[in-house]
Amino acid sequence: MAGVLLAASAGAYEGAGIQRQVTDGGVPPPPQLTKAPELLEFVEAAYPPEALARGEGAEVAFFIDIDETGKVAQAEVTRSAGPEFDAAAHEAVLKLRFSPAEVDGQPAPVRIEYVYHFVPKPPPEPEPTAVVEKPVNFKGRVVQRGTRDPIANASVYLPEQGLATETDADGRFELRGVTPGRLKVEISEPKHKKFYTVEELKEGEVTELTAYLWQKVEGGFETVVTGAREKKEVARRTLQKQELQSVPGTFGDPLRVLQNMPGMARAPYISGALLVRGSQPQDTQVMIDGVPIPLLYHFAGGPSVVNASFIDRIDFYPGAYGAKYGRALAGIVDVGTRPPEPKRLHGLVDIDLLDSGFYLEAPLSSEKNYGAVAVAARRSYIDVLLPPILEAFREPGAASTVASPYYWDYQARYDLTLGKDRLGLVVFGSSDLLEISQSGSEETQPFSLDTSQGFHRLRMSWSRPTDSGWKLSLAPTLGFTPFRFRIGDLFKGSITSQDVNLRGAAEKELWKGLTFETGIDLNAAFYKVQFEFPQVARPGEEPPPPQVIKQYVDVASYAAYAETVWSPFEQLKIVPGIRFEAYDLPGGWRPSLEPRIAARYALNDWLTTKAAFGVYRQAPQPAEVAPRFGNPELGLLRSRQTAGGIEWKLTDSLLLDLQGFYNWRDRLVVSSQDFVEREGEQVPELYDNDGRGRAYGIELLLKHDLTERFYGWVAYTLSRSVQFDDDAKAYVPVEFDQSHILTLVGSYKFDGGWELGMRFRLTTGRPETPISGGTFNSDTGGYFPVEGAPGSARGATFHQLDFRAEKLWTFERWKLSVYADLQNVYNAANPEATLWDYRYRENAPLRGLPFIPTFGVKGEF
């Protein structure tokens, strides 16, 4: 029963008013079942007389709601055995009594699945004078085929002997006094196909059976929500693991699924940038378990920097988020990693045309509590495949080009529970390297380019619930972020940073309907910027040493926040919060007070209204405040965001989320042509805080939740994002503005292990500045374009259909799948930009990505 309780506890968690334990640096983990209910009093049902006379057995399955005192509050029949059996079992089940379940150490109502078995008993025999317990001579274990996960509460029945039992939480069972000979065995559990076998039991021996049960839909989607977290925000879109790895067009990459959410504009070409509600890429902060990371994707819009098997969920906040987060004018992406499996060794290997990776998890000891560990790594082999392809297509006499791009990433996690203390250690990182060299020819000069970028993080975490009701957590993080580049012998540079982060939180339910949370969020980055230029040697002299320019830039921010969740009555939830942050920039301290508030009101069981408002600030980019390369006197950028909408639950699995938003942005960093006095000298200002803009629109999400066979959604965004242009003296569309964004996603599990999915995207073009011709400049000897009004034209509409097919074979101890991910099935041209000749007389479109097929194979044990 314990396995069913674990799966079912989250459903009752939200309604019980139990508050989340904030761990791992202030990021809420899924609720933990700390104590499963135990059956204290069993009530035997009245056996229907006619069925008993026929020797007829039966099974009646229920969903049972157990309240916080252990009493059965409600029982719902989910698998009937007929009116007589149903009525008798229902009457008995309502009288069962359990010990109270506990979630995060507090009594909580739970829903479990319970199967009542009717087994006809032979007439009672006269009680012997001495009863000798018969030995166990038939035992075994029931597990799921392919994953070897134990199946709890499965019924093991010997129909010819009238013996029955149920498996425990580890899937094990025992039967005593089984008559030797051929045994017909029937094993059943509601979520799995019925299992039949015939075993031979010999006199004086113990027969052991390991039964591998098929899921009712082979490889079907898991329908249990492991953490039904309390909804506080107006826009928090959460995707679970099963939805993350099978979306067509993403090549199985979980973080690419973000590009299919409302409010997310399509990134140009292969950039992979996150463009939230018309903002700049740097205005959205990406975190892993609450730790900021600088890169989301590998180079050229490649796969994400986190192995897919390491990801448990992705929370996407497109705006108006709570006080726990900050330092972002637009949105927040928080990636939650998966805790390692504490019971057995589990692994996965994934190989496709671009890269290969693996994931392993295991307990350090099967007998003692030494914790569990998980490791993952991936490396591409584009650097091996691409050079011979380029050489094969090189025309005779043309310059030889050698391109050697490759990437790799790694993750490792250790978790240990010592009483009430939960300890964790996570190490993760990523690296991208690109080397391009071209030999000279009659028409080209030799050329070379080297670039590398990456990050490395080490994060520790501790959490503990106290006896007084507080839930405490603390998570320090250390990091290193290198970026280096070289252009032949002309230029070499590097930007590196040492990063420190500390998050802590304390949360308590002060009284019923009122929860208080406070925390700290400290972050510091120490940058070193270095550029190196070669010097020209005089004739007959040795080359002088290169000119080296160094600049150290320290940027830090220290934040404290407080947030309250107040429910004066069941239908209403008000979430006021405030965040105070002090930024330490090269030009001095920049304080920021950021009030925020959100509210949700349930009109009934299926319709909820919501609204939010907040003030958000963000520091300029490090290069913009560096004394030698920017303006150290720059202040903070500001955004005031408001949002409101409805959530309409059309069916149990179909939700319509409709909301509008309006964001005011000011104090934005823009280029400046002015001169200012700095340290007694007149120097170029370069940047100032005179930029202002706004973004507004409507977002719609029609989402079919994960069921056994299907998931999918329709996302549509109608938006406008503009910024004031000093030259035009008017508001003009920003670079990434896209008026209409439509995405359709669906995936279906068929029998036989087949899964088929599709994705269709349609977006209107980005703003462009029209060019009507060119003008020759005699001073420079080149042509300059004659441009129209900024942003007065639009690029071509983008549309693309992607398809994914996967076939799964399930063996007793492992699973094998092969998949094909086909991008741009009908090979749409989708021009990304316009290329002009040097006189700006003729032009041609820069074609988007063509039809790209990717094939891969995965093995899991």
mmCIF file of N, CA, C and O in Angstrom, residues 250-253 256 298-299 301-308 348-358 377-385 405-409 432 819 854-858:
data_model
loop_
_atom_site.group_PDB
_atom_site.id
_atom_site.type_symbol
_atom_site.label_atom_id
_atom_site.label_comp_id
_atom_site.label_asym_id
_atom_site.label_seq_id
_atom_site.Cartn_x
_atom_site.Cartn_y
_atom_site.Cartn_z
ATOM 1 N N THR A 250 12.029 19.086 -30.760
ATOM 2 C CA THR A 250 12.971 19.472 -29.711
ATOM 3 C C THR A 250 14.127 18.490 -29.597
ATOM 4 O O THR A 250 15.015 18.687 -28.772
ATOM 5 N N PHE A 251 14.114 17.417 -30.389
ATOM 6 C CA PHE A 251 15.160 16.387 -30.356
ATOM 7 C C PHE A 251 15.286 15.781 -28.957
ATOM 8 O O PHE A 251 16.379 15.419 -28.524
ATOM 9 N N GLY A 252 14.166 15.671 -28.240
ATOM 10 C CA GLY A 252 14.184 15.081 -26.911
ATOM 11 C C GLY A 252 14.806 15.958 -25.849
ATOM 12 O O GLY A 252 15.109 15.488 -24.755
ATOM 13 N N ASP A 253 14.991 17.243 -26.129
ATOM 14 C CA ASP A 253 15.640 18.164 -25.203
ATOM 15 C C ASP A 253 14.581 18.849 -24.352
ATOM 16 O O ASP A 253 13.752 19.597 -24.861
ATOM 17 N N ARG A 256 14.165 22.788 -24.537
ATOM 18 C CA ARG A 256 13.627 23.331 -25.780
ATOM 19 C C ARG A 256 12.103 23.422 -25.741
ATOM 20 O O ARG A 256 11.504 24.151 -26.534
ATOM 21 N N HIS A 298 23.752 24.883 -25.577
ATOM 22 C CA HIS A 298 25.071 24.831 -26.178
ATOM 23 C C HIS A 298 25.110 25.709 -27.426
ATOM 24 O O HIS A 298 24.091 26.258 -27.859
ATOM 25 N N PHE A 299 26.278 25.836 -28.037
ATOM 26 C CA PHE A 299 26.481 26.796 -29.115
ATOM 27 C C PHE A 299 25.504 26.558 -30.263
ATOM 28 O O PHE A 299 25.018 25.449 -30.488
ATOM 29 N N GLY A 301 22.481 27.393 -30.685
ATOM 30 C CA GLY A 301 21.132 26.945 -30.352
ATOM 31 C C GLY A 301 21.023 25.445 -30.212
ATOM 32 O O GLY A 301 19.981 24.848 -30.490
ATOM 33 N N GLY A 302 22.105 24.795 -29.773
ATOM 34 C CA GLY A 302 22.131 23.350 -29.639
ATOM 35 C C GLY A 302 21.312 22.868 -28.462
ATOM 36 O O GLY A 302 20.453 23.583 -27.939
ATOM 37 N N PRO A 303 21.580 21.645 -28.001
ATOM 38 C CA PRO A 303 20.807 21.097 -26.881
ATOM 39 C C PRO A 303 21.072 21.872 -25.598
ATOM 40 O O PRO A 303 22.038 22.633 -25.485
ATOM 41 N N SER A 304 20.209 21.673 -24.614
ATOM 42 C CA SER A 304 20.380 22.362 -23.343
ATOM 43 C C SER A 304 21.592 21.822 -22.612
ATOM 44 O O SER A 304 22.131 20.765 -22.937
ATOM 45 N N VAL A 305 22.027 22.558 -21.605
ATOM 46 C CA VAL A 305 23.263 22.224 -20.912
ATOM 47 C C VAL A 305 23.045 21.228 -19.782
ATOM 48 O O VAL A 305 23.975 20.940 -19.024
ATOM 49 N N VAL A 306 21.842 20.675 -19.663
ATOM 50 C CA VAL A 306 21.527 19.704 -18.622
ATOM 51 C C VAL A 306 21.023 18.428 -19.282
ATOM 52 O O VAL A 306 20.151 18.469 -20.153
ATOM 53 N N ASN A 307 21.565 17.303 -18.874
ATOM 54 C CA ASN A 307 21.124 16.014 -19.394
ATOM 55 C C ASN A 307 19.640 15.815 -19.124
ATOM 56 O O ASN A 307 19.147 16.099 -18.032
ATOM 57 N N ALA A 308 18.909 15.334 -20.128
ATOM 58 C CA ALA A 308 17.458 15.208 -20.010
ATOM 59 C C ALA A 308 17.045 14.342 -18.830
ATOM 60 O O ALA A 308 16.048 14.613 -18.153
ATOM 61 N N LEU A 348 20.567 4.899 -17.854
ATOM 62 C CA LEU A 348 20.041 5.164 -19.189
ATOM 63 C C LEU A 348 21.186 5.619 -20.078
ATOM 64 O O LEU A 348 22.065 6.372 -19.649
ATOM 65 N N VAL A 349 21.175 5.139 -21.313
ATOM 66 C CA VAL A 349 22.143 5.553 -22.322
ATOM 67 C C VAL A 349 21.363 6.051 -23.534
ATOM 68 O O VAL A 349 20.418 5.392 -23.985
ATOM 69 N N ASP A 350 21.745 7.228 -24.063
ATOM 70 C CA ASP A 350 21.057 7.838 -25.203
ATOM 71 C C ASP A 350 22.094 8.196 -26.262
ATOM 72 O O ASP A 350 23.046 8.940 -25.991
ATOM 73 N N ILE A 351 21.910 7.657 -27.473
ATOM 74 C CA ILE A 351 22.845 7.885 -28.574
ATOM 75 C C ILE A 351 22.060 8.384 -29.782
ATOM 76 O O ILE A 351 21.088 7.748 -30.197
ATOM 77 N N ASP A 352 22.469 9.540 -30.336
ATOM 78 C CA ASP A 352 21.846 10.004 -31.577
ATOM 79 C C ASP A 352 22.934 10.494 -32.531
ATOM 80 O O ASP A 352 24.129 10.272 -32.296
ATOM 81 N N LEU A 353 22.535 11.180 -33.604
ATOM 82 C CA LEU A 353 23.488 11.563 -34.638
ATOM 83 C C LEU A 353 24.423 12.681 -34.213
ATOM 84 O O LEU A 353 25.455 12.903 -34.864
ATOM 85 N N LEU A 354 24.071 13.418 -33.149
ATOM 86 C CA LEU A 354 24.867 14.570 -32.743
ATOM 87 C C LEU A 354 25.706 14.318 -31.499
ATOM 88 O O LEU A 354 26.823 14.807 -31.395
ATOM 89 N N ASP A 355 25.166 13.571 -30.534
ATOM 90 C CA ASP A 355 25.893 13.376 -29.286
ATOM 91 C C ASP A 355 25.439 12.084 -28.620
ATOM 92 O O ASP A 355 24.484 11.437 -29.055
ATOM 93 N N SER A 356 26.133 11.735 -27.555
ATOM 94 C CA SER A 356 25.789 10.569 -26.745
ATOM 95 C C SER A 356 25.912 10.950 -25.279
ATOM 96 O O SER A 356 26.774 11.763 -24.910
ATOM 97 N N GLY A 357 25.061 10.356 -24.469
ATOM 98 C CA GLY A 357 25.094 10.656 -23.046
ATOM 99 C C GLY A 357 24.612 9.485 -22.225
ATOM 100 O O GLY A 357 24.033 8.521 -22.749
ATOM 101 N N PHE A 358 24.851 9.561 -20.915
ATOM 102 C CA PHE A 358 24.404 8.512 -20.011
ATOM 103 C C PHE A 358 23.927 9.124 -18.705
ATOM 104 O O PHE A 358 24.271 10.265 -18.370
ATOM 105 N N ALA A 377 26.452 12.578 -17.935
ATOM 106 C CA ALA A 377 27.424 13.273 -18.778
ATOM 107 C C ALA A 377 27.018 13.091 -20.235
ATOM 108 O O ALA A 377 26.300 12.139 -20.591
ATOM 109 N N ARG A 378 27.506 14.016 -21.075
ATOM 110 C CA ARG A 378 27.188 13.967 -22.505
ATOM 111 C C ARG A 378 28.309 14.654 -23.274
ATOM 112 O O ARG A 378 28.903 15.622 -22.803
ATOM 113 N N ARG A 379 28.588 14.139 -24.467
ATOM 114 C CA ARG A 379 29.558 14.775 -25.349
ATOM 115 C C ARG A 379 29.098 14.626 -26.792
ATOM 116 O O ARG A 379 28.582 13.581 -27.198
ATOM 117 N N SER A 380 29.294 15.686 -27.547
ATOM 118 C CA SER A 380 28.970 15.638 -28.972
ATOM 119 C C SER A 380 30.164 15.101 -29.752
ATOM 120 O O SER A 380 31.303 15.090 -29.258
ATOM 121 N N TYR A 381 29.906 14.669 -30.976
ATOM 122 C CA TYR A 381 30.989 14.248 -31.867
ATOM 123 C C TYR A 381 30.860 14.943 -33.219
ATOM 124 O O TYR A 381 31.235 14.389 -34.251
ATOM 125 N N ILE A 382 30.354 16.179 -33.194
ATOM 126 C CA ILE A 382 30.286 16.963 -34.426
ATOM 127 C C ILE A 382 31.686 17.245 -34.949
ATOM 128 O O ILE A 382 31.911 17.310 -36.159
ATOM 129 N N ASP A 383 32.660 17.410 -34.029
ATOM 130 C CA ASP A 383 34.024 17.695 -34.456
ATOM 131 C C ASP A 383 34.654 16.529 -35.202
ATOM 132 O O ASP A 383 35.628 16.697 -35.940
ATOM 133 N N VAL A 384 34.095 15.336 -35.032
ATOM 134 C CA VAL A 384 34.595 14.165 -35.755
ATOM 135 C C VAL A 384 33.906 14.017 -37.101
ATOM 136 O O VAL A 384 34.544 13.662 -38.105
ATOM 137 N N LEU A 385 32.600 14.323 -37.155
ATOM 138 C CA LEU A 385 31.822 14.087 -38.378
ATOM 139 C C LEU A 385 31.894 15.246 -39.361
ATOM 140 O O LEU A 385 31.885 15.035 -40.577
ATOM 141 N N PRO A 405 33.660 21.986 -34.011
ATOM 142 C CA PRO A 405 32.850 22.369 -32.853
ATOM 143 C C PRO A 405 32.495 21.134 -32.014
ATOM 144 O O PRO A 405 32.237 20.059 -32.555
ATOM 145 N N TYR A 406 32.529 21.288 -30.724
ATOM 146 C CA TYR A 406 32.014 20.212 -29.883
ATOM 147 C C TYR A 406 31.630 20.787 -28.527
ATOM 148 O O TYR A 406 32.059 21.874 -28.134
ATOM 149 N N TYR A 407 30.798 20.041 -27.809
ATOM 150 C CA TYR A 407 30.336 20.468 -26.500
ATOM 151 C C TYR A 407 30.268 19.273 -25.581
ATOM 152 O O TYR A 407 30.199 18.115 -26.029
ATOM 153 N N TRP A 408 30.297 19.525 -24.309
ATOM 154 C CA TRP A 408 30.099 18.489 -23.310
ATOM 155 C C TRP A 408 29.505 19.120 -22.053
ATOM 156 O O TRP A 408 29.638 20.312 -21.815
ATOM 157 N N ASP A 409 28.840 18.307 -21.267
ATOM 158 C CA ASP A 409 28.291 18.769 -19.994
ATOM 159 C C ASP A 409 28.263 17.608 -19.018
ATOM 160 O O ASP A 409 28.370 16.441 -19.407
ATOM 161 N N ASP A 432 31.622 24.601 -24.255
ATOM 162 C CA ASP A 432 31.477 24.638 -25.710
ATOM 163 C C ASP A 432 32.773 25.144 -26.317
ATOM 164 O O ASP A 432 33.325 26.152 -25.847
ATOM 165 N N TYR A 819 14.047 6.141 -31.983
ATOM 166 C CA TYR A 819 13.185 7.275 -32.289
ATOM 167 C C TYR A 819 13.716 8.022 -33.498
ATOM 168 O O TYR A 819 14.909 7.974 -33.834
ATOM 169 N N THR A 854 16.630 13.480 -37.399
ATOM 170 C CA THR A 854 17.542 12.993 -36.366
ATOM 171 C C THR A 854 17.040 11.640 -35.875
ATOM 172 O O THR A 854 15.846 11.474 -35.605
ATOM 173 N N PHE A 855 17.962 10.698 -35.773
ATOM 174 C CA PHE A 855 17.620 9.352 -35.327
ATOM 175 C C PHE A 855 18.459 9.011 -34.099
ATOM 176 O O PHE A 855 19.603 9.444 -33.968
ATOM 177 N N GLY A 856 17.856 8.232 -33.200
ATOM 178 C CA GLY A 856 18.575 7.881 -31.988
ATOM 179 C C GLY A 856 18.060 6.600 -31.372
ATOM 180 O O GLY A 856 17.019 6.060 -31.774
ATOM 181 N N VAL A 857 18.809 6.123 -30.379
ATOM 182 C CA VAL A 857 18.438 4.907 -29.665
ATOM 183 C C VAL A 857 18.707 5.129 -28.182
ATOM 184 O O VAL A 857 19.682 5.786 -27.800
ATOM 185 N N LYS A 858 17.804 4.625 -27.336
ATOM 186 C CA LYS A 858 17.934 4.756 -25.890
ATOM 187 C C LYS A 858 17.764 3.396 -25.239
ATOM 188 O O LYS A 858 16.888 2.612 -25.625
#
